[in-house]
PDB file of C-alpha atoms in Angstrom:
ATOM      1  CA  UNK O   4     -62.535  -7.692  -8.938  1.00  0.00           C
ATOM      2  CA  UNK O   5     -61.662 -10.897 -10.329  1.00  0.00           C
ATOM      3  CA  UNK O   6     -58.478 -11.170  -9.004  1.00  0.00           C
ATOM      4  CA  UNK O   7     -59.857 -10.575  -5.632  1.00  0.00           C
ATOM      5  CA  UNK O   8     -62.717 -13.206  -6.163  1.00  0.00           C
ATOM      6  CA  UNK O   9     -60.141 -15.458  -7.722  1.00  0.00           C
ATOM      7  CA  UNK O  10     -57.374 -14.781  -4.880  1.00  0.00           C
ATOM      8  CA  UNK O  11     -54.832 -13.339  -7.338  1.00  0.00           C
ATOM      9  CA  UNK O  12     -55.062 -10.143  -5.298  1.00  0.00           C
ATOM     10  CA  UNK O  13     -53.554 -11.897  -2.607  1.00  0.00           C
ATOM     11  CA  UNK O  14     -51.090 -13.755  -4.446  1.00  0.00           C
ATOM     12  CA  UNK O  15     -49.896 -10.858  -6.137  1.00  0.00           C
ATOM     13  CA  UNK O  16     -49.355  -8.951  -2.921  1.00  0.00           C
ATOM     14  CA  UNK O  17     -47.419 -11.644  -1.875  1.00  0.00           C
ATOM     15  CA  UNK O  18     -45.052 -11.951  -4.776  1.00  0.00           C
ATOM     16  CA  UNK O  19     -44.748  -8.501  -4.387  1.00  0.00           C
ATOM     17  CA  UNK O  20     -44.036  -8.932  -0.489  1.00  0.00           C
ATOM     18  CA  UNK O  21     -41.609 -11.648  -1.566  1.00  0.00           C
ATOM     19  CA  UNK O  22     -39.784  -9.378  -4.170  1.00  0.00           C
ATOM     20  CA  UNK O  23     -39.110  -6.760  -1.245  1.00  0.00           C
ATOM     21  CA  UNK O  24     -37.435  -9.132   0.783  1.00  0.00           C
ATOM     22  CA  UNK O  25     -35.623 -10.494  -1.830  1.00  0.00           C
ATOM     23  CA  UNK O  26     -34.409  -6.998  -2.890  1.00  0.00           C
ATOM     24  CA  UNK O  27     -33.551  -6.740   1.184  1.00  0.00           C
ATOM     25  CA  UNK O  28     -31.719  -9.609   1.034  1.00  0.00           C
ATOM     26  CA  UNK O  29     -29.577  -8.638  -1.491  1.00  0.00           C
ATOM     27  CA  UNK O  30     -28.435  -5.527  -0.367  1.00  0.00           C
ATOM     28  CA  UNK O  31     -27.745  -7.007   2.638  1.00  0.00           C
ATOM     29  CA  UNK O  32     -25.887  -9.543   0.940  1.00  0.00           C
ATOM     30  CA  UNK O  33     -23.592  -7.137  -0.568  1.00  0.00           C
ATOM     31  CA  UNK O  34     -23.115  -5.436   2.665  1.00  0.00           C
ATOM     32  CA  UNK O  35     -21.603  -8.725   3.974  1.00  0.00           C
ATOM     33  CA  UNK O  36     -19.311  -8.869   1.050  1.00  0.00           C
ATOM     34  CA  UNK O  37     -17.781  -5.635   1.447  1.00  0.00           C
ATOM     35  CA  UNK O  38     -17.539  -6.229   5.321  1.00  0.00           C
ATOM     36  CA  UNK O  39     -15.843  -9.921   3.836  1.00  0.00           C
ATOM     37  CA  UNK O  40     -13.020  -7.724   2.153  1.00  0.00           C
ATOM     38  CA  UNK O  41     -12.839  -4.977   4.857  1.00  0.00           C
ATOM     39  CA  UNK O  42     -12.164  -8.110   6.766  1.00  0.00           C
ATOM     40  CA  UNK O  43      -9.622  -9.747   5.010  1.00  0.00           C
ATOM     41  CA  UNK O  44      -7.613  -6.957   4.059  1.00  0.00           C
ATOM     42  CA  UNK O  45      -7.884  -5.612   7.983  1.00  0.00           C
ATOM     43  CA  UNK O  46      -6.442  -9.437   8.723  1.00  0.00           C
ATOM     44  CA  UNK O  47      -3.516  -9.066   5.883  1.00  0.00           C
ATOM     45  CA  UNK O  48      -2.210  -5.931   7.857  1.00  0.00           C
ATOM     46  CA  UNK O  49      -2.626  -7.444  11.460  1.00  0.00           C
ATOM     47  CA  UNK O  50      -0.319 -10.473   9.161  1.00  0.00           C
ATOM     48  CA  UNK O  51       1.935  -8.050   8.972  1.00  0.00           C
ATOM     49  CA  UNK O  52       2.320  -6.143  12.007  1.00  0.00           C
ATOM     50  CA  UNK O  53       2.673  -9.843  13.516  1.00  0.00           C
ATOM     51  CA  UNK O  54       5.364 -10.190  11.557  1.00  0.00           C
ATOM     52  CA  UNK O  55       7.367  -7.259  12.417  1.00  0.00           C
ATOM     53  CA  UNK O  56       6.490  -7.520  16.064  1.00  0.00           C
ATOM     54  CA  UNK O  57       8.052 -11.318  15.446  1.00  0.00           C
ATOM     55  CA  UNK O  58      11.018  -9.795  13.942  1.00  0.00           C
ATOM     56  CA  UNK O  59      11.578  -7.235  16.504  1.00  0.00           C
ATOM     57  CA  UNK O  60      10.592  -9.635  19.657  1.00  0.00           C
ATOM     58  CA  UNK O  61      13.617 -12.000  18.028  1.00  0.00           C
ATOM     59  CA  UNK O  62      15.999  -9.167  18.264  1.00  0.00           C
ATOM     60  CA  UNK O  63      15.672  -7.758  21.346  1.00  0.00           C
ATOM     61  CA  UNK O  64      15.910 -11.781  22.699  1.00  0.00           C
ATOM     62  CA  UNK O  65      18.863 -11.883  21.206  1.00  0.00           C
ATOM     63  CA  UNK O  66      20.258  -8.179  22.312  1.00  0.00           C
ATOM     64  CA  UNK O  67      19.347  -9.736  26.009  1.00  0.00           C
ATOM     65  CA  UNK O  68      20.908 -13.064  25.834  1.00  0.00           C
ATOM     66  CA  UNK O  69      24.023 -11.480  24.418  1.00  0.00           C
ATOM     67  CA  UNK O  70      23.613  -9.303  27.515  1.00  0.00           C
ATOM     68  CA  UNK O  71      23.719 -11.657  29.754  1.00  0.00           C
ATOM     69  CA  UNK O  72      26.336 -13.176  28.003  1.00  0.00           C
ATOM     70  CA  UNK O  73      24.579 -16.802  26.658  1.00  0.00           C
ATOM     71  CA  UNK O  74      25.162 -16.088  23.072  1.00  0.00           C
ATOM     72  CA  UNK O  75      27.799 -14.374  21.049  1.00  0.00           C
ATOM     73  CA  UNK O  76      27.366 -10.464  19.369  1.00  0.00           C
ATOM     74  CA  UNK O  77      26.294 -13.054  15.979  1.00  0.00           C
ATOM     75  CA  UNK O  78      23.342 -11.684  14.631  1.00  0.00           C
ATOM     76  CA  UNK O  79      21.849 -12.390  11.461  1.00  0.00           C
ATOM     77  CA  UNK O  80      21.908  -9.276   8.709  1.00  0.00           C
ATOM     78  CA  UNK O  81      18.068  -9.604   8.523  1.00  0.00           C
ATOM     79  CA  UNK O  82      14.934 -11.533   9.097  1.00  0.00           C
ATOM     80  CA  UNK O  83      11.847 -12.017   7.263  1.00  0.00           C
ATOM     81  CA  UNK O  84       8.673 -14.198   5.961  1.00  0.00           C
ATOM     82  CA  UNK O  85       7.433 -15.262   2.906  1.00  0.00           C
ATOM     83  CA  UNK O  86       4.992 -16.774   0.677  1.00  0.00           C
ATOM     84  CA  UNK O  87       3.100 -16.614  -1.616  1.00  0.00           C
ATOM     85  CA  UNK O  88       4.362 -14.349  -5.258  1.00  0.00           C
ATOM     86  CA  UNK O  89       6.629 -12.832  -2.766  1.00  0.00           C
ATOM     87  CA  UNK O  90       8.178 -15.898  -2.024  1.00  0.00           C
ATOM     88  CA  UNK O  91       8.017 -17.644  -5.465  1.00  0.00           C
ATOM     89  CA  UNK O  92       9.870 -14.676  -6.703  1.00  0.00           C
ATOM     90  CA  UNK O  93      12.589 -14.909  -4.090  1.00  0.00           C
ATOM     91  CA  UNK O  94      13.194 -18.468  -4.533  1.00  0.00           C
ATOM     92  CA  UNK O  95      13.435 -16.991  -8.750  1.00  0.00           C
ATOM     93  CA  UNK O  96      16.130 -14.664  -7.849  1.00  0.00           C
ATOM     94  CA  UNK O  97      18.145 -17.360  -6.131  1.00  0.00           C
ATOM     95  CA  UNK O  98      17.603 -19.621  -9.208  1.00  0.00           C
ATOM     96  CA  UNK O  99      18.945 -17.300 -11.448  1.00  0.00           C
ATOM     97  CA  UNK O 100      22.372 -17.390  -9.726  1.00  0.00           C
ATOM     98  CA  UNK O 101      24.472 -18.840 -12.078  1.00  0.00           C
ATOM     99  CA  UNK O 102      28.764 -19.517 -11.226  1.00  0.00           C
ATOM    100  CA  UNK O 103      30.929 -20.364 -14.118  1.00  0.00           C
ATOM    101  CA  UNK O 104      32.948 -22.319 -11.596  1.00  0.00           C
ATOM    102  CA  UNK O 105      30.985 -25.458 -11.394  1.00  0.00           C
ATOM    103  CA  UNK O 106      31.864 -25.396  -7.819  1.00  0.00           C
ATOM    104  CA  UNK O 107      31.370 -21.554  -6.867  1.00  0.00           C
ATOM    105  CA  UNK O 108      27.944 -22.258  -5.265  1.00  0.00           C
ATOM    106  CA  UNK O 109      26.980 -24.377  -1.976  1.00  0.00           C
ATOM    107  CA  UNK O 110      23.386 -25.346  -1.462  1.00  0.00           C
ATOM    108  CA  UNK O 111      23.127 -27.616   1.944  1.00  0.00           C
ATOM    109  CA  UNK O 112      20.316 -29.291   4.016  1.00  0.00           C
ATOM    110  CA  UNK O 113      20.757 -28.906   7.677  1.00  0.00           C
ATOM    111  CA  UNK O 114      18.033 -30.688   9.739  1.00  0.00           C
ATOM    112  CA  UNK O 115      19.282 -29.541  13.436  1.00  0.00           C
ATOM    113  CA  UNK O 116      22.217 -27.972  14.943  1.00  0.00           C
ATOM    114  CA  UNK O 117      24.295 -31.122  15.989  1.00  0.00           C
ATOM    115  CA  UNK O 118      24.091 -31.744  11.935  1.00  0.00           C
ATOM    116  CA  UNK O 119      26.453 -29.013  10.266  1.00  0.00           C
ATOM    117  CA  UNK O 120      27.794 -30.807   7.246  1.00  0.00           C
ATOM    118  CA  UNK O 121      31.751 -30.005   6.906  1.00  0.00           C
ATOM    119  CA  UNK O 122      31.463 -27.687   3.958  1.00  0.00           C
ATOM    120  CA  UNK O 123      29.033 -25.863   5.139  1.00  0.00           C
ATOM    121  CA  UNK O 124      31.050 -25.070   9.133  1.00  0.00           C
ATOM    122  CA  UNK O 125      34.203 -24.330   6.291  1.00  0.00           C
ATOM    123  CA  UNK O 126      32.456 -21.886   4.679  1.00  0.00           C
ATOM    124  CA  UNK O 127      31.252 -20.013   7.076  1.00  0.00           C
ATOM    125  CA  UNK O 128      33.261 -19.931   9.836  1.00  0.00           C
ATOM    126  CA  UNK O 129      32.288 -18.270  13.046  1.00  0.00           C
ATOM    127  CA  UNK O 130      29.270 -17.485  11.284  1.00  0.00           C
ATOM    128  CA  UNK O 131      28.535 -21.525  11.612  1.00  0.00           C
ATOM    129  CA  UNK O 132      26.424 -20.546  14.952  1.00  0.00           C
ATOM    130  CA  UNK O 133      24.190 -18.886  13.243  1.00  0.00           C
ATOM    131  CA  UNK O 134      23.652 -21.784  10.838  1.00  0.00           C
ATOM    132  CA  UNK O 135      23.004 -23.903  13.610  1.00  0.00           C
ATOM    133  CA  UNK O 136      20.179 -21.232  15.091  1.00  0.00           C
ATOM    134  CA  UNK O 137      18.641 -21.418  11.765  1.00  0.00           C
ATOM    135  CA  UNK O 138      18.411 -24.643  11.541  1.00  0.00           C
ATOM    136  CA  UNK O 139      16.397 -26.734  10.272  1.00  0.00           C
ATOM    137  CA  UNK O 140      17.129 -24.683   6.878  1.00  0.00           C
ATOM    138  CA  UNK O 141      18.164 -24.256   3.617  1.00  0.00           C
ATOM    139  CA  UNK O 142      21.384 -22.670   3.459  1.00  0.00           C
ATOM    140  CA  UNK O 143      22.909 -20.957   0.528  1.00  0.00           C
ATOM    141  CA  UNK O 144      26.253 -19.172  -0.515  1.00  0.00           C
ATOM    142  CA  UNK O 145      28.659 -18.471  -3.189  1.00  0.00           C
ATOM    143  CA  UNK O 146      31.991 -18.344  -3.448  1.00  0.00           C
ATOM    144  CA  UNK O 147      32.283 -14.263  -3.591  1.00  0.00           C
ATOM    145  CA  UNK O 148      30.173 -13.599  -0.237  1.00  0.00           C
ATOM    146  CA  UNK O 149      27.329 -12.143  -2.038  1.00  0.00           C
ATOM    147  CA  UNK O 150      24.792 -14.638  -0.829  1.00  0.00           C
ATOM    148  CA  UNK O 151      24.752 -15.665   2.321  1.00  0.00           C
ATOM    149  CA  UNK O 152      21.194 -17.119   3.362  1.00  0.00           C
ATOM    150  CA  UNK O 153      19.256 -19.877   5.232  1.00  0.00           C
ATOM    151  CA  UNK O 154      15.453 -20.684   3.830  1.00  0.00           C
ATOM    152  CA  UNK O 155      13.105 -22.684   6.742  1.00  0.00           C
ATOM    153  CA  UNK O 156      11.449 -25.363   4.104  1.00  0.00           C
ATOM    154  CA  UNK O 157       8.294 -26.431   5.106  1.00  0.00           C
ATOM    155  CA  UNK O 158       8.744 -29.561   3.375  1.00  0.00           C
ATOM    156  CA  UNK O 159      12.267 -30.541   4.641  1.00  0.00           C
ATOM    157  CA  UNK O 160      14.078 -32.763   2.376  1.00  0.00           C
ATOM    158  CA  UNK O 161      17.030 -35.370   2.947  1.00  0.00           C
ATOM    159  CA  UNK O 162      20.402 -34.110   4.627  1.00  0.00           C
ATOM    160  CA  UNK O 163      22.930 -33.272   1.543  1.00  0.00           C
ATOM    161  CA  UNK O 164      25.727 -30.478   0.867  1.00  0.00           C
ATOM    162  CA  UNK O 165      27.176 -30.113  -2.563  1.00  0.00           C
ATOM    163  CA  UNK O 166      29.115 -26.940  -4.081  1.00  0.00           C
ATOM    164  CA  UNK O 167      27.365 -26.796  -8.108  1.00  0.00           C
ATOM    165  CA  UNK O 168      27.246 -24.183 -10.519  1.00  0.00           C
ATOM    166  CA  UNK O 169      23.783 -23.102  -9.641  1.00  0.00           C
ATOM    167  CA  UNK O 170      21.613 -23.607  -6.337  1.00  0.00           C
ATOM    168  CA  UNK O 171      19.217 -26.492  -5.736  1.00  0.00           C
ATOM    169  CA  UNK O 172      15.673 -25.024  -4.565  1.00  0.00           C
ATOM    170  CA  UNK O 173      13.410 -27.772  -5.489  1.00  0.00           C
ATOM    171  CA  UNK O 174       9.614 -26.148  -5.408  1.00  0.00           C
ATOM    172  CA  UNK O 175       8.127 -29.086  -3.564  1.00  0.00           C
ATOM    173  CA  UNK O 176      10.078 -28.065  -0.695  1.00  0.00           C
ATOM    174  CA  UNK O 177       8.786 -24.492  -0.451  1.00  0.00           C
ATOM    175  CA  UNK O 178       5.187 -24.300  -1.965  1.00  0.00           C
ATOM    176  CA  UNK O 179       2.391 -26.201  -2.607  1.00  0.00           C
ATOM    177  CA  UNK O 180       2.693 -28.785  -5.956  1.00  0.00           C
ATOM    178  CA  UNK O 181       0.586 -31.114  -7.591  1.00  0.00           C
ATOM    179  CA  UNK O 182      -2.323 -32.447  -5.787  1.00  0.00           C
ATOM    180  CA  UNK O 183      -2.295 -33.137  -1.873  1.00  0.00           C
ATOM    181  CA  UNK O 184      -4.579 -32.979   1.062  1.00  0.00           C
ATOM    182  CA  UNK O 185      -4.265 -30.803   3.983  1.00  0.00           C
ATOM    183  CA  UNK O 186      -5.934 -31.427   7.520  1.00  0.00           C
ATOM    184  CA  UNK O 187      -5.881 -29.633  10.604  1.00  0.00           C
ATOM    185  CA  UNK O 188      -6.121 -31.871  13.584  1.00  0.00           C
ATOM    186  CA  UNK O 189      -7.085 -30.801  17.135  1.00  0.00           C
ATOM    187  CA  UNK O 190      -8.749 -32.394  20.099  1.00  0.00           C
ATOM    188  CA  UNK O 191     -12.178 -30.729  18.945  1.00  0.00           C
ATOM    189  CA  UNK O 192     -11.834 -29.376  15.302  1.00  0.00           C
ATOM    190  CA  UNK O 193     -11.334 -31.154  11.916  1.00  0.00           C
ATOM    191  CA  UNK O 194     -10.480 -30.242   8.494  1.00  0.00           C
ATOM    192  CA  UNK O 195      -9.287 -31.553   5.284  1.00  0.00           C
ATOM    193  CA  UNK O 196      -8.858 -30.066   2.250  1.00  0.00           C
ATOM    194  CA  UNK O 197      -8.097 -31.798  -1.452  1.00  0.00           C
ATOM    195  CA  UNK O 198      -5.511 -28.973  -3.270  1.00  0.00           C
ATOM    196  CA  UNK O 199      -4.174 -28.521  -6.337  1.00  0.00           C
ATOM    197  CA  UNK O 200      -1.228 -26.633  -5.303  1.00  0.00           C
ATOM    198  CA  UNK O 201      -2.550 -23.561  -3.886  1.00  0.00           C
ATOM    199  CA  UNK O 202      -6.513 -23.680  -4.884  1.00  0.00           C
ATOM    200  CA  UNK O 203      -8.388 -25.830  -2.304  1.00  0.00           C
ATOM    201  CA  UNK O 204     -11.081 -28.003  -4.500  1.00  0.00           C
ATOM    202  CA  UNK O 205     -12.095 -29.964  -1.776  1.00  0.00           C
ATOM    203  CA  UNK O 206     -13.444 -29.529   1.912  1.00  0.00           C
ATOM    204  CA  UNK O 207     -14.811 -31.657   4.375  1.00  0.00           C
ATOM    205  CA  UNK O 208     -14.944 -30.660   8.376  1.00  0.00           C
ATOM    206  CA  UNK O 209     -16.311 -31.169  11.687  1.00  0.00           C
ATOM    207  CA  UNK O 210     -15.988 -29.772  15.455  1.00  0.00           C
ATOM    208  CA  UNK O 211     -16.795 -32.206  17.938  1.00  0.00           C
ATOM    209  CA  UNK O 212     -18.202 -30.963  21.822  1.00  0.00           C
ATOM    210  CA  UNK O 213     -14.977 -32.172  24.411  1.00  0.00           C
ATOM    211  CA  UNK O 214     -15.635 -30.759  27.713  1.00  0.00           C
ATOM    212  CA  UNK O 215     -13.583 -28.636  28.845  1.00  0.00           C
ATOM    213  CA  UNK O 216     -10.334 -29.614  30.939  1.00  0.00           C
ATOM    214  CA  UNK O 217     -11.813 -29.994  34.756  1.00  0.00           C
ATOM    215  CA  UNK O 218      -9.734 -28.625  37.581  1.00  0.00           C
ATOM    216  CA  UNK O 219     -11.835 -30.063  41.610  1.00  0.00           C
ATOM    217  CA  UNK O 220      -9.491 -32.945  41.794  1.00  0.00           C
ATOM    218  CA  UNK O 221     -10.509 -36.009  43.448  1.00  0.00           C
ATOM    219  CA  UNK O 222     -12.709 -38.628  42.055  1.00  0.00           C
ATOM    220  CA  UNK O 223     -14.882 -36.241  40.434  1.00  0.00           C
ATOM    221  CA  UNK O 224     -12.076 -34.847  38.611  1.00  0.00           C
ATOM    222  CA  UNK O 225     -11.493 -38.967  37.476  1.00  0.00           C
ATOM    223  CA  UNK O 226     -14.365 -39.134  35.986  1.00  0.00           C
ATOM    224  CA  UNK O 227     -14.195 -36.191  34.510  1.00  0.00           C
ATOM    225  CA  UNK O 228     -10.569 -36.484  32.369  1.00  0.00           C
ATOM    226  CA  UNK O 229     -11.717 -40.145  31.872  1.00  0.00           C
ATOM    227  CA  UNK O 230     -15.046 -39.131  29.926  1.00  0.00           C
ATOM    228  CA  UNK O 231     -13.364 -36.690  28.216  1.00  0.00           C
ATOM    229  CA  UNK O 232     -10.675 -38.923  27.019  1.00  0.00           C
ATOM    230  CA  UNK O 233     -13.569 -40.734  25.552  1.00  0.00           C
ATOM    231  CA  UNK O 234     -15.280 -37.710  23.390  1.00  0.00           C
ATOM    232  CA  UNK O 235     -11.340 -36.968  22.156  1.00  0.00           C
ATOM    233  CA  UNK O 236     -10.938 -40.562  21.114  1.00  0.00           C
ATOM    234  CA  UNK O 237     -14.427 -40.453  19.599  1.00  0.00           C
ATOM    235  CA  UNK O 238     -13.893 -37.602  17.611  1.00  0.00           C
ATOM    236  CA  UNK O 239     -10.318 -38.477  15.792  1.00  0.00           C
ATOM    237  CA  UNK O 240     -11.713 -41.875  14.915  1.00  0.00           C
ATOM    238  CA  UNK O 241     -14.027 -40.024  13.028  1.00  0.00           C
ATOM    239  CA  UNK O 242     -11.148 -37.830  11.950  1.00  0.00           C
ATOM    240  CA  UNK O 243      -9.571 -40.644  11.063  1.00  0.00           C
ATOM    241  CA  UNK O 244     -11.452 -41.797   9.245  1.00  0.00           C
ATOM    242  CA  UNK O 245     -12.021 -38.783   7.035  1.00  0.00           C
ATOM    243  CA  UNK O 246      -8.903 -38.326   6.610  1.00  0.00           C
ATOM    244  CA  UNK O 247      -8.319 -41.926   5.150  1.00  0.00           C
ATOM    245  CA  UNK O 248     -11.072 -41.629   2.695  1.00  0.00           C
ATOM    246  CA  UNK O 249      -9.019 -38.601   1.198  1.00  0.00           C
ATOM    247  CA  UNK O 250      -5.777 -40.039   1.890  1.00  0.00           C
ATOM    248  CA  UNK O 251      -6.568 -43.701  -0.240  1.00  0.00           C
ATOM    249  CA  UNK O 252      -7.449 -41.638  -3.384  1.00  0.00           C
ATOM    250  CA  UNK O 253      -5.706 -42.475  -6.168  1.00  0.00           C
ATOM    251  CA  UNK O 254      -4.633 -39.152  -7.148  1.00  0.00           C
ATOM    252  CA  UNK O 255      -3.549 -37.753  -4.089  1.00  0.00           C
ATOM    253  CA  UNK O 256       0.149 -37.185  -4.053  1.00  0.00           C
ATOM    254  CA  UNK O 257       1.223 -36.717  -0.300  1.00  0.00           C
ATOM    255  CA  UNK O 258      -0.865 -36.017   3.202  1.00  0.00           C
ATOM    256  CA  UNK O 259      -0.205 -32.810   5.078  1.00  0.00           C
ATOM    257  CA  UNK O 260      -1.059 -33.021   8.400  1.00  0.00           C
ATOM    258  CA  UNK O 261      -0.930 -30.247  11.038  1.00  0.00           C
ATOM    259  CA  UNK O 262      -2.572 -29.480  14.835  1.00  0.00           C
ATOM    260  CA  UNK O 263      -2.019 -30.011  18.369  1.00  0.00           C
ATOM    261  CA  UNK O 264       1.298 -31.730  19.079  1.00  0.00           C
ATOM    262  CA  UNK O 265      -0.406 -34.227  21.611  1.00  0.00           C
ATOM    263  CA  UNK O 266      -3.211 -35.645  19.039  1.00  0.00           C
ATOM    264  CA  UNK O 267      -0.826 -35.900  15.829  1.00  0.00           C
ATOM    265  CA  UNK O 268       0.509 -38.577  17.079  1.00  0.00           C
ATOM    266  CA  UNK O 269      -2.923 -40.366  16.486  1.00  0.00           C
ATOM    267  CA  UNK O 270      -3.104 -39.396  12.810  1.00  0.00           C
ATOM    268  CA  UNK O 271       0.706 -40.052  11.938  1.00  0.00           C
ATOM    269  CA  UNK O 272       0.090 -43.440  10.379  1.00  0.00           C
ATOM    270  CA  UNK O 273      -1.897 -41.335   7.840  1.00  0.00           C
ATOM    271  CA  UNK O 274      -0.082 -38.444   7.265  1.00  0.00           C
ATOM    272  CA  UNK O 275       3.614 -37.969   4.999  1.00  0.00           C
ATOM    273  CA  UNK O 276       4.488 -34.717   7.056  1.00  0.00           C
ATOM    274  CA  UNK O 277       3.074 -33.602   9.875  1.00  0.00           C
ATOM    275  CA  UNK O 278       3.698 -29.965  11.654  1.00  0.00           C
ATOM    276  CA  UNK O 279       2.593 -28.398  14.880  1.00  0.00           C
ATOM    277  CA  UNK O 280      -0.721 -25.464  14.459  1.00  0.00           C
ATOM    278  CA  UNK O 281      -1.881 -23.168  16.839  1.00  0.00           C
ATOM    279  CA  UNK O 282      -4.710 -22.779  14.617  1.00  0.00           C
ATOM    280  CA  UNK O 283      -8.057 -22.623  15.988  1.00  0.00           C
ATOM    281  CA  UNK O 284     -11.872 -21.221  15.234  1.00  0.00           C
ATOM    282  CA  UNK O 285     -14.574 -22.718  12.877  1.00  0.00           C
ATOM    283  CA  UNK O 286     -13.145 -25.901  10.705  1.00  0.00           C
ATOM    284  CA  UNK O 287     -12.643 -24.323   7.017  1.00  0.00           C
ATOM    285  CA  UNK O 288     -11.685 -20.974   8.773  1.00  0.00           C
ATOM    286  CA  UNK O 289      -9.083 -22.524  10.827  1.00  0.00           C
ATOM    287  CA  UNK O 290      -7.993 -25.189   7.898  1.00  0.00           C
ATOM    288  CA  UNK O 291      -7.417 -21.693   5.832  1.00  0.00           C
ATOM    289  CA  UNK O 292      -5.424 -20.152   8.579  1.00  0.00           C
ATOM    290  CA  UNK O 293      -2.794 -23.226   9.325  1.00  0.00           C
ATOM    291  CA  UNK O 294      -2.461 -23.663   5.452  1.00  0.00           C
ATOM    292  CA  UNK O 295      -1.200 -20.281   5.073  1.00  0.00           C
ATOM    293  CA  UNK O 296       1.106 -20.389   7.886  1.00  0.00           C
ATOM    294  CA  UNK O 297       2.171 -23.693   6.892  1.00  0.00           C
ATOM    295  CA  UNK O 298       3.668 -22.595   4.099  1.00  0.00           C
ATOM    296  CA  UNK O 299       5.232 -19.455   5.302  1.00  0.00           C
ATOM    297  CA  UNK O 300       9.198 -19.677   4.955  1.00  0.00           C
ATOM    298  CA  UNK O 301      11.520 -17.544   7.030  1.00  0.00           C
ATOM    299  CA  UNK O 302      14.661 -16.657   5.071  1.00  0.00           C
ATOM    300  CA  UNK O 303      17.945 -15.203   7.486  1.00  0.00           C
ATOM    301  CA  UNK O 304      20.584 -13.675   5.756  1.00  0.00           C
ATOM    302  CA  UNK O 305      23.662 -15.055   7.307  1.00  0.00           C
TER     303      UNK O 305
END
């Protein structure tokens, strides 16, 4: 009776309702977490399947070209994509190779098909064509023929070639090292993260309302395109401002920017490394996809 007179009964009922709602939300959160785990596993399986299909497509394309007389009969012995722990393991294996001969192991960076150094062509002979097809690549070989491989580095070093008693494989060419900024730039999406090695410790991102391409033609199309270009300009100005704020931080070692080829040039002055990426979606998810794809290393056995 006293509770009812003082209004406590209603408050207690409200508390019970809120507690029940809280329990319901907690159950939903737990279910969502399970779905998220399943989604991550599904995506990993999908990525593995995509890699398998890419390798099969590459092999089939080479076979078709050979059948048409465009390509010769040379093939890579094996092609695989590595990232994360598997990549670290592969690099450690190559680094563990030593030679008693001070000039028993060859390492070279070949930036393009027209820049194969004589040391590489002399050693590979007829298989030099495979090196050209793999470029840009860090090429490894030993004087026994046991090692013969080309690695595509996410961060390209300056061209070099040398025979030594060890392979030269700087971690910074292949894996995220130090503290750096990584950005995704599209005409309607921007995202940038600050990373400590492979761990993202800060994030900023946004999407802008940019009209889709117009195809009606005439004066209407011209006016539409000018408006669309203006929206893209505004978006990229905002992106440049955000990227500059991150890039100017004293503790940032370097800035990597990936995204649409048509807009990368607008932020190139702020980036040490640029690359094309087709990652799409919401800013944070798209950034994660672009980051994962950028640090993928293709390994070709020659």
